[in-house]
Short mmCIF file of C-alpha atoms in Angstrom, two decimals:
data_model
loop_
_atom_site.label_atom_id
_atom_site.label_comp_id
_atom_site.label_asym_id
_atom_site.label_seq_id
_atom_site.Cartn_x
_atom_site.Cartn_y
_atom_site.Cartn_z
CA MET O 1 0.00 0.00 0.00
CA LEU O 2 1.30 3.48 -0.85
CA ASP O 3 2.17 5.83 1.97
CA PRO O 4 0.04 8.98 1.35
CA GLN O 5 2.57 11.14 3.18
CA LEU O 6 5.36 9.83 0.96
CA VAL O 7 3.36 10.68 -2.15
CA LEU O 8 2.66 14.18 -0.84
CA ARG O 9 6.29 14.90 -0.10
CA LEU O 10 7.47 13.55 -3.44
CA ARG O 11 5.06 15.92 -5.16
CA HIS O 12 6.91 18.85 -3.61
CA HIS O 13 10.50 17.69 -4.06
CA PHE O 14 12.61 14.55 -4.19
CA ALA O 15 14.55 15.26 -1.05
CA ALA O 16 11.63 15.49 1.36
CA CYS O 17 10.38 11.93 1.05
CA ALA O 18 11.94 10.84 4.33
CA GLN O 19 10.35 11.74 7.63
CA VAL O 20 13.72 11.60 9.39
CA VAL O 21 17.02 12.53 7.76
CA ASP O 22 20.30 11.67 9.48
CA PRO O 23 22.75 14.51 8.71
CA HIS O 24 25.65 12.29 9.71
CA ARG O 25 25.02 9.83 6.90
CA SER O 26 27.67 10.39 4.25
CA HIS O 27 25.21 10.12 1.37
CA ALA O 28 22.92 12.76 2.83
CA ARG O 29 25.38 15.60 3.25
CA GLY O 30 25.61 16.83 -0.33
CA SER O 31 21.88 17.06 -0.93
CA LEU O 32 21.21 18.65 2.44
CA SER O 33 23.86 21.27 1.76
CA ARG O 34 22.47 22.19 -1.67
CA GLN O 35 18.89 22.14 -0.39
CA ALA O 36 19.80 24.51 2.46
CA ARG O 37 21.48 26.92 0.05
CA HIS O 38 18.76 26.74 -2.62
CA PRO O 39 15.48 25.51 -1.11
CA PHE O 40 13.41 26.45 -4.19
CA ARG O 41 15.84 25.31 -6.87
CA VAL O 42 15.12 22.90 -9.70
CA ARG O 43 15.75 19.33 -8.52
CA VAL O 44 18.36 17.13 -10.21
CA LYS O 45 18.06 13.46 -11.11
CA VAL O 46 20.99 11.66 -12.70
CA CYS O 47 19.99 8.43 -14.41
CA GLY O 48 21.73 5.30 -15.62
CA PHE O 49 24.17 4.40 -12.84
CA THR O 50 26.18 1.21 -13.27
CA ARG O 51 29.17 1.79 -10.95
CA ARG O 52 29.37 2.13 -7.19
CA GLU O 53 31.93 4.94 -7.30
CA ASP O 54 29.61 7.02 -9.48
CA VAL O 55 26.73 6.58 -7.04
CA ASP O 56 28.95 7.67 -4.16
CA ARG O 57 30.21 10.72 -6.04
CA ALA O 58 26.73 11.82 -7.11
CA CYS O 59 25.44 11.60 -3.55
CA HIS O 60 28.36 13.59 -2.19
CA LEU O 61 27.94 16.26 -4.87
CA GLY O 62 24.30 16.77 -3.92
CA VAL O 63 22.25 15.05 -6.63
CA ASP O 64 18.64 14.73 -5.46
CA ALA O 65 17.71 11.47 -7.16
CA LEU O 66 19.50 8.50 -8.70
CA GLY O 67 18.00 6.58 -11.62
CA PHE O 68 18.57 2.88 -12.30
CA ASN O 69 17.63 1.47 -15.69
CA PHE O 70 15.96 -1.94 -15.82
CA TYR O 71 15.28 -1.92 -19.58
CA PRO O 72 17.48 -4.71 -21.02
CA PRO O 73 18.24 -3.10 -24.42
CA SER O 74 19.70 -0.03 -22.71
CA PRO O 75 23.50 0.21 -22.41
CA ARG O 76 22.85 1.41 -18.84
CA HIS O 77 20.76 -1.62 -17.89
CA VAL O 78 21.45 -3.15 -14.49
CA SER O 79 20.23 -6.42 -13.01
CA HIS O 80 18.25 -6.60 -9.79
CA ALA O 81 21.32 -7.89 -7.96
CA LYS O 82 23.54 -5.13 -9.33
CA ALA O 83 20.99 -2.47 -8.37
CA ASN O 84 20.92 -3.76 -4.81
CA GLU O 85 24.71 -3.45 -4.65
CA LEU O 86 24.58 0.10 -5.99
CA LEU O 87 21.86 1.10 -3.53
CA LEU O 88 23.72 0.00 -0.40
CA GLY O 89 24.17 3.03 1.84
CA VAL O 90 22.02 5.36 -0.27
CA THR O 91 19.90 7.16 2.30
CA PRO O 92 17.37 10.00 2.30
CA PRO O 93 17.17 12.71 1.20
CA VAL O 94 18.64 11.03 -1.92
CA ILE O 95 15.85 9.20 -3.76
CA SER O 96 16.38 6.04 -5.83
CA ILE O 97 14.18 5.61 -8.90
CA GLY O 98 13.72 2.50 -11.03
CA LEU O 99 13.07 2.87 -14.78
CA LEU O 100 10.92 0.38 -16.69
CA VAL O 101 9.66 0.41 -20.28
CA ARG O 102 6.14 -0.79 -21.19
CA PRO O 103 5.75 -2.40 -17.78
CA ILE O 104 3.08 -4.88 -16.79
CA GLN O 105 1.86 -5.42 -13.26
CA SER O 106 3.95 -8.53 -12.66
CA SER O 107 7.21 -6.92 -13.80
CA VAL O 108 6.64 -3.88 -11.58
CA GLU O 109 5.79 -6.01 -8.56
CA GLU O 110 8.81 -8.23 -9.19
CA LEU O 111 11.13 -5.22 -9.39
CA VAL O 112 9.88 -3.73 -6.13
CA ARG O 113 10.11 -7.10 -4.42
CA LYS O 114 13.65 -7.83 -5.61
CA VAL O 115 14.99 -4.27 -5.29
CA PRO O 116 13.26 -3.00 -2.14
CA GLY O 117 15.51 0.07 -1.88
CA LEU O 118 13.74 1.75 -4.80
CA ARG O 119 11.50 4.52 -3.49
CA CYS O 120 9.97 5.62 -6.79
CA LEU O 121 9.34 4.25 -10.29
CA GLN O 122 9.64 5.86 -13.72
CA LEU O 123 7.41 4.17 -16.28
CA HIS O 124 7.93 4.67 -20.02
CA GLY O 125 5.81 3.56 -22.96
CA LEU O 126 2.42 3.32 -21.27
CA ALA O 127 -0.41 3.65 -23.78
CA ALA O 128 -2.92 4.21 -20.97
CA PRO O 129 -2.80 4.65 -17.20
CA PRO O 130 -2.41 1.32 -15.38
CA GLU O 131 -5.63 0.03 -13.86
CA TRP O 132 -3.68 -1.90 -11.23
CA LYS O 133 -2.07 -0.46 -8.10
CA VAL O 134 1.49 0.68 -8.69
CA PRO O 135 3.38 -0.27 -5.50
CA ARG O 136 5.54 2.86 -5.39
CA PRO O 137 5.00 6.54 -6.22
CA TRP O 138 5.60 6.76 -9.95
CA ILE O 139 6.55 9.14 -12.74
CA ALA O 140 4.85 8.88 -16.14
CA ALA O 141 7.44 9.36 -18.91
CA PHE O 142 6.70 10.54 -22.46
CA ALA O 143 8.65 11.57 -25.57
CA PRO O 144 6.40 14.00 -27.46
CA VAL O 145 7.14 15.19 -30.99
CA GLY O 146 4.34 17.69 -31.65
CA ALA O 147 1.46 19.54 -30.07
CA ALA O 148 -0.85 16.57 -30.56
CA ASP O 149 1.41 14.50 -28.32
CA LEU O 150 1.15 17.09 -25.54
CA LEU O 151 -2.64 16.89 -25.84
CA ALA O 152 -2.39 13.11 -25.54
CA ILE O 153 -0.32 13.54 -22.36
CA ASP O 154 -2.99 15.85 -20.97
CA GLU O 155 -5.61 13.20 -21.67
CA PHE O 156 -3.43 10.54 -20.00
CA ILE O 157 -3.20 12.70 -16.88
CA ARG O 158 -6.96 13.32 -16.84
CA ALA O 159 -7.62 9.59 -17.16
CA SER O 160 -5.11 8.93 -14.37
CA ARG O 161 -7.34 10.71 -11.87
CA HIS O 162 -9.63 7.69 -11.92
CA ILE O 163 -7.05 4.94 -11.32
CA PRO O 164 -5.96 3.51 -7.95
CA THR O 165 -2.49 5.13 -7.95
CA PRO O 166 -2.14 8.22 -10.18
CA PRO O 167 1.35 9.41 -11.18
CA ILE O 168 3.02 12.00 -8.97
CA SER O 169 4.94 13.60 -11.85
CA VAL O 170 5.36 13.74 -15.62
CA LEU O 171 8.72 13.38 -17.38
CA ILE O 172 9.23 14.81 -20.87
CA ASP O 173 12.05 13.22 -22.87
CA GLY O 174 13.38 13.71 -26.38
CA HIS O 175 12.06 11.43 -29.11
CA ALA O 176 14.31 9.12 -31.11
CA PRO O 177 12.84 6.42 -33.38
CA GLY O 178 13.55 2.95 -32.03
CA LEU O 179 14.95 4.17 -28.71
CA GLU O 180 13.14 3.91 -25.39
CA GLY O 181 13.94 4.35 -21.73
CA GLY O 182 16.13 7.42 -22.24
CA THR O 183 17.13 8.61 -25.70
CA GLY O 184 19.76 11.31 -25.16
CA LYS O 185 17.89 13.44 -27.70
CA THR O 186 16.82 16.97 -26.83
CA ALA O 187 13.17 17.41 -25.90
CA PRO O 188 11.11 19.86 -27.99
CA TRP O 189 11.81 22.98 -25.95
CA ASN O 190 9.77 25.15 -28.34
CA LEU O 191 6.66 23.13 -27.48
CA LEU O 192 7.33 23.22 -23.76
CA GLU O 193 7.48 26.96 -23.14
CA GLY O 194 4.84 27.68 -20.52
CA TYR O 195 4.07 23.95 -20.26
CA ASP O 196 1.95 23.00 -17.25
CA PRO O 197 0.57 19.46 -17.20
CA GLY O 198 -1.06 19.99 -13.82
CA LEU O 199 1.60 17.88 -12.10
CA PRO O 200 5.23 18.61 -11.27
CA TRP O 201 7.12 17.94 -14.50
CA ILE O 202 10.66 16.81 -15.22
CA LEU O 203 12.68 17.85 -18.26
CA ALA O 204 14.90 15.14 -19.75
CA GLY O 205 16.64 14.56 -23.06
CA GLY O 206 20.05 15.77 -24.17
CA LEU O 207 20.75 18.00 -21.17
CA THR O 208 24.41 18.82 -20.49
CA PRO O 209 26.43 21.31 -18.44
CA ASP O 210 26.69 23.39 -21.63
CA ASN O 211 22.95 23.78 -22.27
CA ILE O 212 21.37 23.51 -18.82
CA SER O 213 21.35 27.28 -18.21
CA GLN O 214 19.70 27.87 -21.58
CA ALA O 215 17.10 25.18 -20.89
CA LEU O 216 16.17 26.73 -17.55
CA ALA O 217 16.03 30.20 -19.07
CA ILE O 218 13.37 28.98 -21.52
CA LEU O 219 11.50 26.42 -19.43
CA ARG O 220 10.40 26.09 -15.83
CA PRO O 221 10.47 22.39 -14.95
CA TRP O 222 10.22 21.10 -11.41
CA ALA O 223 13.27 18.91 -11.98
CA VAL O 224 15.74 17.85 -14.66
CA ASP O 225 16.90 14.35 -15.57
CA ILE O 226 20.38 13.83 -17.02
CA ALA O 227 22.16 10.66 -18.17
CA SER O 228 24.47 10.91 -21.19
CA GLY O 229 25.15 14.61 -20.55
CA VAL O 230 27.28 13.77 -17.50
CA GLU O 231 29.00 10.65 -18.85
CA ASP O 232 32.34 9.69 -20.34
CA ALA O 233 30.69 6.58 -21.84
CA PRO O 234 27.25 4.95 -21.46
CA GLY O 235 26.82 4.14 -17.77
CA ILE O 236 30.18 5.70 -16.83
CA LYS O 237 29.52 8.96 -15.04
CA SER O 238 31.98 11.85 -15.00
CA ALA O 239 32.42 13.46 -11.59
CA ALA O 240 33.69 16.62 -13.27
CA LYS O 241 30.61 16.88 -15.51
CA MET O 242 28.22 16.24 -12.64
CA ARG O 243 29.96 18.90 -10.57
CA GLU O 244 29.89 21.40 -13.44
CA LEU O 245 26.20 20.80 -14.10
CA LEU O 246 25.29 21.33 -10.44
CA GLN O 247 27.41 24.47 -10.25
CA ARG O 248 25.72 25.93 -13.32
CA MET O 249 22.28 25.10 -11.96
CA ASP O 250 23.06 26.89 -8.72
CA GLN O 251 23.54 30.08 -10.71
CA PRO O 252 20.59 32.18 -11.94
CA PRO O 253 19.61 31.17 -15.49
CA VAL O 254 20.88 33.42 -18.26
CA ASP O 255 17.98 35.36 -19.83
#
């Protein structure tokens, strides 16, 4: 059963999902420090971790959420066992999110059962809202191309109001034919100016330290999701790029 208080806190920001945060935990310090300095800033999720050292570095730098990809065709795919290794010691306020593509009820329940450290799910490729109970707060992910796709997302959200566990957020990714579960392609910023789906929304797709200030000058997402933009190779995160991205986000966007 979903914790209503957890859902409420996740709606406001990733870092507030825990009722009690231990400031002495090594993985909590970075996020607490950034949150104290910038309490109303755009949240940061880095997705596609495959190495323990990258998880540790991201937590220390102050990333709000870590994404783990369970879509087998992805070069960032991790097994359930590997994800459990990567999640050891990851404590609130850092949030761990599991990514699935075209999930069915059994695959979602299996993931949550085998990787209990996941506190949120990110579901791609859903044609309609799931009629079954999703066992974690979840993010609905889309890759729109045109205005008609945004209208379809609006309809998805409206329909979600009548299901047992509506999504807490919407993620907008870039579209690339044949690619799912994170494309690395830039989302259609021109379509997203003034975008308000009625839920907190996350901007993904082709974000890097070089374009993050421009993206935030044009758009006003609740959070951003970065994978390839802070990597040296698929699944291999760059500490320098993560640090640079966070530093640029802590500055006012360039108008």
